[in-house]
């Protein structure tokens, strides 16, 4: 099988490429990635020379480039990870989110129709459901929860999901969608909560916690997400949405304290800063459907996953130092100065 993986030079996409090459050595993986600020070719260095791997630099919104790649590769499966993924950036400048996340999805689906792709999989997010109140721990997002978005990022992801369902219904595109909770693990871009806090701790810099730090996220080790998508490709029913999450809810402040402790840094580094606009309070996935239908369960406990992740950042300083010493520094100044 030939599988086009878009966004494979980013955090989850690269972990998925590694997983697929390990788990399905008979398949050919073609990674299409624009290499935006979040894409990193050094991440893919270990697989670049493999015979069944090909990297193509390109924009999913560039219809001509997408169609010609499909004509050349005749993919059986397309997995779309490519997206603008950071909520704070979407609040600063929504335009590129709408372009990549919606129009890019359309271009990929049009090419998938034209070239008879057997499965189009859209990697979506739990953020399309909006948020849950902090005082109702009995509530969870199911696949039936109405779409109710808060940020330009989540609105763009929800728009793409609606378009995927429309292409399935109207044109019979054999599509599936997965909506996962917050991922963590190796190659997570330093702008996101967990890597940002690890790196700031290592550099003895302030740890900027938004608002009160009481917002809750449902964390899943990235490898478990990759395995779930692999399973959906093999056994998932077309036209279906699958929620992915591991019942692992944590308050932001507790994550930050845990990272301080693990790295032997004082909690006095914690600085409460102005809250994110429209900040979602709590995400919590009910993964019953994927568990019952496909037998998926998360394998990595948070205590182990966070240790592995911290260790990875300790052992791969050159990976993140190259990022934080470059253009990313301007973003950091803009986002956090005077906050
Ligand atoms: P990321 O920002 O780390 O990586 C995104 C990748 O997409 C980068 O390699 C980037 O170069 C590429 N890309 C961006 N625009 C592109 C374009 N126009 N054409 C081609 N490539 C382009 O993102 P991530 O955290 O790995 O997220 C991957 C996907 O998973 C996204 O669709 C995101 O919405 C979804 N998701 C993420 C999480 C999470 O916790 N990170 C949780 C649920 C769902
Ligand atoms: O400096 C920070 N301080 C802080 O308190 C940052 C970067 C974040 N936060 C808070 C905001 C959130 O409540 O931590 C929480 C997690 O923030 P992010 O890492 O930005 O993730 P989130 O907004 O939850 O979105 C993530 O999960 C769902 C991914 O970035 C999305 O791509 C995915 O869809």
Short mmCIF file of C-alpha atoms and ligand atoms in Angstrom, two decimals:
data_model
loop_
_atom_site.label_atom_id
_atom_site.label_comp_id
_atom_site.label_asym_id
_atom_site.label_seq_id
_atom_site.Cartn_x
_atom_site.Cartn_y
_atom_site.Cartn_z
CA UNK A 1 0.00 0.00 0.00
CA UNK A 2 1.07 3.59 -0.58
CA UNK A 3 0.06 5.97 2.17
CA UNK A 4 0.34 9.74 1.84
CA UNK A 5 0.92 11.29 5.26
CA UNK A 6 0.58 15.06 5.25
CA UNK A 7 2.21 17.10 8.02
CA UNK A 8 4.65 14.25 8.69
CA UNK A 9 7.45 16.65 9.65
CA UNK A 10 5.44 17.94 12.62
CA UNK A 11 4.92 16.51 16.09
CA UNK A 12 2.25 13.83 15.71
CA UNK A 13 2.80 13.27 11.99
CA UNK A 14 6.47 12.36 12.48
CA UNK A 15 5.63 10.00 15.31
CA UNK A 16 3.02 8.43 13.00
CA UNK A 17 5.56 8.03 10.18
CA UNK A 18 7.95 6.25 12.58
CA UNK A 19 5.14 4.07 13.88
CA UNK A 20 3.94 3.04 10.40
CA UNK A 21 7.43 2.28 9.10
CA UNK A 22 8.00 0.08 12.16
CA UNK A 23 4.58 -1.60 12.23
CA UNK A 24 4.03 -1.99 8.45
CA UNK A 25 7.40 -2.30 6.73
CA UNK A 26 5.63 -3.57 3.61
CA UNK A 27 3.86 -0.22 3.09
CA UNK A 28 5.30 2.82 1.33
CA UNK A 29 4.98 6.13 3.17
CA UNK A 30 5.02 9.41 1.24
CA UNK A 31 5.20 12.45 3.49
CA UNK A 32 3.88 15.73 2.08
CA UNK A 33 4.80 18.71 4.25
CA UNK A 34 5.20 22.42 3.62
CA UNK A 35 7.84 22.75 6.35
CA UNK A 36 6.23 25.71 8.06
CA UNK A 37 7.76 26.97 11.31
CA UNK A 38 6.35 23.77 12.92
CA UNK A 39 7.78 21.34 10.39
CA UNK A 40 11.30 20.05 10.93
CA UNK A 41 13.18 17.92 8.45
CA UNK A 42 15.85 16.95 10.99
CA UNK A 43 13.10 15.05 12.81
CA UNK A 44 12.72 12.78 9.79
CA UNK A 45 16.50 12.30 9.30
CA UNK A 46 16.47 8.70 10.65
CA UNK A 47 14.02 7.56 7.93
CA UNK A 48 15.00 9.81 5.01
CA UNK A 49 17.14 7.13 3.36
CA UNK A 50 14.68 4.29 3.74
CA UNK A 51 13.53 2.75 0.46
CA UNK A 52 9.87 2.76 1.38
CA UNK A 53 9.88 6.40 2.52
CA UNK A 54 9.70 9.54 0.43
CA UNK A 55 9.60 13.16 1.57
CA UNK A 56 7.97 15.78 -0.63
CA UNK A 57 8.04 19.45 0.30
CA UNK A 58 4.71 20.98 -0.66
CA UNK A 59 1.64 22.89 0.45
CA UNK A 60 -1.65 20.96 0.79
CA UNK A 61 -3.42 24.12 -0.48
CA UNK A 62 -1.44 24.03 -3.73
CA UNK A 63 -3.97 22.04 -5.76
CA UNK A 64 -1.68 21.58 -8.75
CA UNK A 65 1.11 20.17 -6.59
CA UNK A 66 -1.32 17.94 -4.68
CA UNK A 67 -2.95 16.56 -7.85
CA UNK A 68 0.38 15.89 -9.53
CA UNK A 69 1.68 14.05 -6.45
CA UNK A 70 -1.47 11.90 -6.41
CA UNK A 71 -1.11 11.22 -10.15
CA UNK A 72 2.46 10.08 -9.58
CA UNK A 73 1.97 8.07 -6.39
CA UNK A 74 -1.59 6.73 -6.80
CA UNK A 75 -2.01 6.46 -3.03
CA UNK A 76 -4.31 3.87 -1.46
CA UNK A 77 -4.66 5.85 1.76
CA UNK A 78 -4.31 9.51 2.78
CA UNK A 79 -3.85 10.58 6.40
CA UNK A 80 -4.11 14.33 6.88
CA UNK A 81 -2.13 15.69 9.84
CA UNK A 82 -1.11 18.92 8.08
CA UNK A 83 -2.55 21.89 9.89
CA UNK A 84 -1.85 25.08 11.72
CA UNK A 85 -2.18 23.68 15.22
CA UNK A 86 -1.51 26.34 17.86
CA UNK A 87 -4.52 28.05 19.46
CA UNK A 88 -2.56 31.16 20.56
CA UNK A 89 -1.33 31.77 17.01
CA UNK A 90 -4.89 31.41 15.68
CA UNK A 91 -6.00 34.17 18.06
CA UNK A 92 -3.20 36.41 16.73
CA UNK A 93 -3.86 35.70 13.04
CA UNK A 94 -6.71 33.39 11.95
CA UNK A 95 -6.22 33.69 8.15
CA UNK A 96 -3.62 30.97 7.62
CA UNK A 97 -5.66 28.61 9.85
CA UNK A 98 -8.68 28.90 7.58
CA UNK A 99 -6.56 28.46 4.48
CA UNK A 100 -4.54 25.43 5.55
CA UNK A 101 -7.04 23.68 7.76
CA UNK A 102 -10.10 24.09 5.52
CA UNK A 103 -8.97 24.69 1.94
CA UNK A 104 -6.03 22.32 2.32
CA UNK A 105 -8.43 19.59 3.44
CA UNK A 106 -10.63 20.30 0.42
CA UNK A 107 -7.70 20.00 -2.01
CA UNK A 108 -6.65 16.66 -0.48
CA UNK A 109 -10.21 15.31 -0.65
CA UNK A 110 -10.70 16.46 -4.26
CA UNK A 111 -7.49 14.68 -5.24
CA UNK A 112 -8.57 11.63 -3.22
CA UNK A 113 -11.83 11.48 -5.17
CA UNK A 114 -10.17 11.93 -8.52
CA UNK A 115 -7.59 9.19 -7.91
CA UNK A 116 -9.91 6.74 -6.17
CA UNK A 117 -8.24 6.73 -2.78
CA UNK A 118 -9.58 3.83 -0.70
CA UNK A 119 -9.46 5.69 2.61
CA UNK A 120 -9.15 9.37 3.48
CA UNK A 121 -8.48 9.90 7.17
CA UNK A 122 -8.84 13.33 8.77
CA UNK A 123 -6.90 13.91 11.99
CA UNK A 124 -9.13 16.17 14.03
CA UNK A 125 -9.27 17.30 17.64
CA UNK A 126 -11.46 17.23 20.73
CA UNK A 127 -11.43 21.04 20.60
CA UNK A 128 -14.25 20.90 18.01
CA UNK A 129 -16.62 20.09 20.92
CA UNK A 130 -15.78 23.31 22.76
CA UNK A 131 -15.26 22.90 26.49
CA UNK A 132 -16.86 21.37 29.58
CA UNK A 133 -17.44 23.10 32.92
CA UNK A 134 -14.90 22.50 35.69
CA UNK A 135 -17.60 21.57 38.22
CA UNK A 136 -19.17 18.72 36.19
CA UNK A 137 -16.61 15.88 36.26
CA UNK A 138 -19.41 13.54 35.15
CA UNK A 139 -19.54 15.11 31.66
CA UNK A 140 -17.44 13.87 28.72
CA UNK A 141 -17.25 14.48 24.97
CA UNK A 142 -18.81 11.65 22.97
CA UNK A 143 -19.03 11.48 19.17
CA UNK A 144 -22.62 12.77 19.55
CA UNK A 145 -21.60 15.94 21.42
CA UNK A 146 -22.53 18.96 19.27
CA UNK A 147 -19.76 20.91 17.56
CA UNK A 148 -19.32 24.13 19.54
CA UNK A 149 -16.00 25.83 18.93
CA UNK A 150 -14.18 28.54 20.89
CA UNK A 151 -11.07 29.61 18.94
CA UNK A 152 -10.33 30.31 15.28
CA UNK A 153 -8.18 27.15 15.40
CA UNK A 154 -10.98 24.90 16.62
CA UNK A 155 -13.49 26.57 14.27
CA UNK A 156 -11.18 25.81 11.33
CA UNK A 157 -10.79 22.18 12.42
CA UNK A 158 -14.56 21.81 12.90
CA UNK A 159 -15.17 23.33 9.45
CA UNK A 160 -12.85 20.75 7.94
CA UNK A 161 -14.69 17.94 9.78
CA UNK A 162 -18.02 19.13 8.39
CA UNK A 163 -16.55 19.21 4.91
CA UNK A 164 -15.20 15.66 5.32
CA UNK A 165 -18.65 14.39 6.34
CA UNK A 166 -20.20 16.28 3.41
CA UNK A 167 -17.74 14.68 0.94
CA UNK A 168 -18.57 11.27 2.39
CA UNK A 169 -22.31 11.79 2.08
CA UNK A 170 -22.35 13.64 -1.25
CA UNK A 171 -19.58 11.94 -3.19
CA UNK A 172 -19.20 8.70 -1.25
CA UNK A 173 -15.61 9.56 -0.26
CA UNK A 174 -14.50 6.69 2.01
CA UNK A 175 -13.55 8.94 4.90
CA UNK A 176 -12.98 8.55 8.61
CA UNK A 177 -12.31 11.20 11.26
CA UNK A 178 -10.54 10.88 14.60
CA UNK A 179 -10.85 13.47 17.36
CA UNK A 180 -8.05 13.17 19.87
CA UNK A 181 -7.32 14.87 23.16
CA UNK A 182 -4.02 16.68 23.96
CA UNK A 183 -0.95 14.71 22.92
CA UNK A 184 2.50 14.83 24.52
CA UNK A 185 5.80 13.10 23.79
CA UNK A 186 8.98 13.44 21.67
CA UNK A 187 9.21 16.13 18.93
CA UNK A 188 6.45 18.26 20.48
CA UNK A 189 7.01 21.83 19.27
CA UNK A 190 8.31 24.11 22.08
CA UNK A 191 5.35 26.54 21.86
CA UNK A 192 2.99 23.97 23.48
CA UNK A 193 2.48 23.67 27.25
CA UNK A 194 4.54 20.59 28.17
CA UNK A 195 7.66 21.18 26.06
CA UNK A 196 7.56 24.92 26.83
CA UNK A 197 7.59 24.22 30.57
CA UNK A 198 10.33 21.57 30.31
CA UNK A 199 12.55 23.88 28.25
CA UNK A 200 11.94 26.94 30.43
CA UNK A 201 12.73 24.86 33.52
CA UNK A 202 15.99 23.70 31.93
CA UNK A 203 16.84 27.34 31.13
CA UNK A 204 15.72 28.60 34.60
CA UNK A 205 13.20 30.90 32.92
CA UNK A 206 9.75 31.87 34.30
CA UNK A 207 6.96 29.32 33.72
CA UNK A 208 4.00 31.30 32.28
CA UNK A 209 0.74 29.72 33.49
CA UNK A 210 -2.36 31.25 31.86
CA UNK A 211 -5.09 32.53 34.20
CA UNK A 212 -5.46 30.48 37.36
CA UNK A 213 -3.86 27.29 35.99
CA UNK A 214 -7.04 25.38 36.79
CA UNK A 215 -7.95 24.58 33.18
CA UNK A 216 -8.03 20.85 32.57
CA UNK A 217 -6.66 18.91 29.59
CA UNK A 218 -6.92 15.17 28.89
CA UNK A 219 -3.36 14.02 28.03
CA UNK A 220 -2.46 11.11 25.76
CA UNK A 221 1.02 9.81 24.91
CA UNK A 222 1.56 10.43 21.19
CA UNK A 223 2.39 6.78 20.38
CA UNK A 224 -1.05 5.75 21.67
CA UNK A 225 -2.67 8.26 19.30
CA UNK A 226 -0.65 6.87 16.37
CA UNK A 227 -1.71 3.31 17.19
CA UNK A 228 -5.35 4.38 17.34
CA UNK A 229 -5.18 5.97 13.87
CA UNK A 230 -3.46 2.85 12.50
CA UNK A 231 -6.32 0.76 13.89
CA UNK A 232 -8.96 3.07 12.40
CA UNK A 233 -7.28 2.74 8.99
CA UNK A 234 -7.43 -1.03 9.26
CA UNK A 235 -10.79 -1.65 10.93
CA UNK A 236 -12.66 1.67 11.27
CA UNK A 237 -15.98 2.07 9.46
CA UNK A 238 -16.12 4.73 6.76
CA UNK A 239 -18.31 7.72 7.50
CA UNK A 240 -17.59 7.38 11.23
CA UNK A 241 -15.99 9.65 13.80
CA UNK A 242 -13.83 8.09 16.53
CA UNK A 243 -12.90 9.95 19.71
CA UNK A 244 -9.45 9.12 21.10
CA UNK A 245 -8.47 9.84 24.70
CA UNK A 246 -7.23 8.07 27.76
CA UNK A 247 -9.21 9.39 30.76
CA UNK A 248 -6.15 11.24 31.92
CA UNK A 249 -7.33 14.66 33.02
CA UNK A 250 -4.86 17.03 34.62
CA UNK A 251 -4.97 20.68 35.68
CA UNK A 252 -2.32 22.79 33.92
CA UNK A 253 -0.85 23.92 37.22
CA UNK A 254 -0.40 20.31 38.36
CA UNK A 255 1.47 19.47 35.15
CA UNK A 256 3.77 22.45 35.66
CA UNK A 257 4.44 21.52 39.30
CA UNK A 258 5.17 17.93 38.28
CA UNK A 259 7.70 19.10 35.65
CA UNK A 260 9.40 21.40 38.24
CA UNK A 261 9.69 18.48 40.65
CA UNK A 262 10.98 16.05 38.03
CA UNK A 263 13.71 18.52 37.00
CA UNK A 264 14.54 19.63 40.55
CA UNK A 265 13.51 23.25 39.87
CA UNK A 266 11.77 25.57 42.38
CA UNK A 267 8.05 26.31 41.99
CA UNK A 268 8.98 29.97 42.43
CA UNK A 269 9.63 29.92 38.65
CA UNK A 270 5.83 29.68 38.15
CA UNK A 271 4.38 33.00 36.96
CA UNK A 272 0.67 33.52 36.46
CA UNK A 273 0.09 35.54 33.29
CA UNK A 274 -2.91 37.05 31.47
CA UNK A 275 -5.34 34.34 30.42
CA UNK A 276 -5.76 33.15 26.82
CA UNK A 277 -8.78 34.82 25.16
CA UNK A 278 -11.78 32.46 25.12
CA UNK A 279 -9.71 29.89 27.05
CA UNK A 280 -11.45 26.50 27.08
CA UNK A 281 -11.95 25.26 30.65
CA UNK A 282 -11.92 21.50 30.39
CA UNK A 283 -11.55 18.82 27.73
CA UNK A 284 -12.43 15.21 28.52
CA UNK A 285 -12.93 12.44 25.97
CA UNK A 286 -15.21 9.44 26.33
CA UNK A 287 -13.31 6.79 24.30
CA UNK A 288 -15.98 4.07 24.67
CA UNK A 289 -16.67 3.79 20.92
CA UNK A 290 -13.09 3.14 19.80
CA UNK A 291 -12.59 0.79 22.74
CA UNK A 292 -15.73 -1.26 22.08
CA UNK A 293 -15.54 -1.27 18.27
CA UNK A 294 -11.81 -1.52 17.67
CA UNK A 295 -10.45 -2.73 21.01
CA UNK A 296 -8.20 0.32 21.41
CA UNK A 297 -6.91 1.25 24.85
CA UNK A 298 -4.06 3.63 25.76
CA UNK A 299 -0.94 1.72 26.78
CA UNK A 300 1.26 4.42 28.32
CA UNK A 301 0.42 5.64 31.81
CA UNK A 302 0.91 9.38 32.28
CA UNK A 303 3.54 8.86 35.00
CA UNK A 304 5.67 6.83 32.57
CA UNK A 305 4.92 8.94 29.50
CA UNK A 306 5.88 12.22 31.13
CA UNK A 307 9.15 10.72 32.44
CA UNK A 308 9.98 9.43 28.96
CA UNK A 309 9.14 12.83 27.49
CA UNK A 310 11.27 14.78 29.97
CA UNK A 311 14.12 12.35 29.37
CA UNK A 312 13.76 12.84 25.60
CA UNK A 313 14.08 16.64 25.96
CA UNK A 314 17.13 16.15 28.18
CA UNK A 315 18.77 13.87 25.62
CA UNK A 316 17.80 15.87 22.52
CA UNK A 317 18.86 19.38 23.41
CA UNK A 318 20.20 20.07 19.92
CA UNK A 319 16.70 19.39 18.45
CA UNK A 320 14.94 22.04 20.54
CA UNK A 321 17.87 24.44 20.93
CA UNK A 322 17.92 24.88 17.15
CA UNK A 323 14.26 25.91 17.36
CA UNK A 324 14.36 28.18 20.40
CA UNK A 325 17.45 30.02 19.16
CA UNK A 326 15.86 30.86 15.79
CA UNK A 327 12.72 32.64 14.56
CA UNK A 328 10.75 31.08 17.42
CA UNK A 329 12.45 33.58 19.76
CA UNK A 330 10.53 36.43 18.08
CA UNK A 331 7.25 34.56 18.58
CA UNK A 332 8.08 34.02 22.26
CA UNK A 333 8.85 37.70 22.81
CA UNK A 334 5.64 38.75 21.04
CA UNK A 335 3.43 36.26 22.88
CA UNK A 336 4.79 36.57 26.42
CA UNK A 337 6.37 40.04 26.76
CA UNK A 338 4.27 42.14 29.12
CA UNK A 339 1.64 39.41 29.46
P1 LIG B 1 2.35 20.52 14.36
O1 LIG B 1 2.04 21.98 14.32
O2 LIG B 1 3.44 20.01 15.23
O3 LIG B 1 2.69 20.02 12.86
C1 LIG B 1 1.97 20.41 11.75
C2 LIG B 1 2.73 19.98 10.49
O4 LIG B 1 1.95 20.34 9.35
C3 LIG B 1 4.09 20.65 10.33
O5 LIG B 1 5.06 19.70 9.90
C4 LIG B 1 3.85 21.68 9.22
O6 LIG B 1 5.01 21.98 8.45
C5 LIG B 1 2.78 20.99 8.40
N1 LIG B 1 1.95 21.94 7.63
C6 LIG B 1 1.35 23.06 8.10
N2 LIG B 1 0.71 23.69 7.09
C7 LIG B 1 0.89 22.92 5.98
C8 LIG B 1 0.47 23.05 4.63
N3 LIG B 1 -0.27 24.08 4.22
N4 LIG B 1 0.83 22.08 3.74
C9 LIG B 1 1.59 21.02 4.15
N5 LIG B 1 2.04 20.87 5.40
C10 LIG B 1 1.70 21.82 6.31
O7 LIG B 1 0.97 19.82 14.68
P2 LIG B 1 0.65 18.51 15.55
O8 LIG B 1 0.55 18.88 16.97
O9 LIG B 1 1.56 17.41 15.14
O10 LIG B 1 -0.83 18.19 15.03
C11 LIG B 1 -1.04 17.36 13.90
C12 LIG B 1 -2.54 17.25 13.65
O11 LIG B 1 -3.17 16.67 14.78
C13 LIG B 1 -3.24 18.58 13.41
O12 LIG B 1 -4.20 18.41 12.41
C14 LIG B 1 -3.90 18.90 14.75
O13 LIG B 1 -5.06 19.67 14.55
C15 LIG B 1 -4.22 17.52 15.25
N6 LIG B 1 -4.29 17.33 16.73
C16 LIG B 1 -3.24 17.73 17.51
C17 LIG B 1 -3.28 17.49 18.88
C18 LIG B 1 -2.13 17.88 19.78
O14 LIG B 1 -2.26 17.71 21.00
N7 LIG B 1 -1.00 18.35 19.28
C19 LIG B 1 -4.40 16.86 19.44
C20 LIG B 1 -5.46 16.49 18.61
C21 LIG B 1 -5.37 16.72 17.24
O1 LIG B 2 2.52 29.02 28.03
C1 LIG B 2 1.45 28.39 28.19
N1 LIG B 2 0.79 28.46 29.39
C2 LIG B 2 -0.39 27.84 29.65
O2 LIG B 2 -0.93 27.94 30.76
C3 LIG B 2 0.85 27.58 27.16
C4 LIG B 2 1.52 27.44 25.83
C5 LIG B 2 -0.35 26.94 27.43
N2 LIG B 2 -0.96 27.08 28.63
C6 LIG B 2 -2.25 26.38 28.88
C7 LIG B 2 -3.32 26.61 27.83
C8 LIG B 2 -4.08 25.31 27.83
O3 LIG B 2 -5.06 25.32 28.85
O4 LIG B 2 -1.96 24.97 28.82
C9 LIG B 2 -3.02 24.26 28.18
C10 LIG B 2 -2.47 23.53 26.97
O5 LIG B 2 -2.12 24.50 26.01
P1 LIG B 2 -1.53 24.11 24.56
O6 LIG B 2 -0.32 23.25 24.75
O7 LIG B 2 -1.42 25.35 23.77
O8 LIG B 2 -2.66 23.13 24.00
P2 LIG B 2 -4.24 23.32 23.75
O9 LIG B 2 -4.61 24.74 23.59
O10 LIG B 2 -4.96 22.52 24.80
O11 LIG B 2 -4.37 22.60 22.30
C11 LIG B 2 -3.68 21.36 22.03
O12 LIG B 2 -4.56 20.26 22.15
C12 LIG B 2 -5.55 20.09 21.16
C13 LIG B 2 -3.03 21.36 20.64
O13 LIG B 2 -2.16 22.47 20.54
C14 LIG B 2 -4.07 21.38 19.56
O14 LIG B 2 -3.45 21.30 18.28
C15 LIG B 2 -4.97 20.18 19.74
O15 LIG B 2 -6.00 20.20 18.81
#
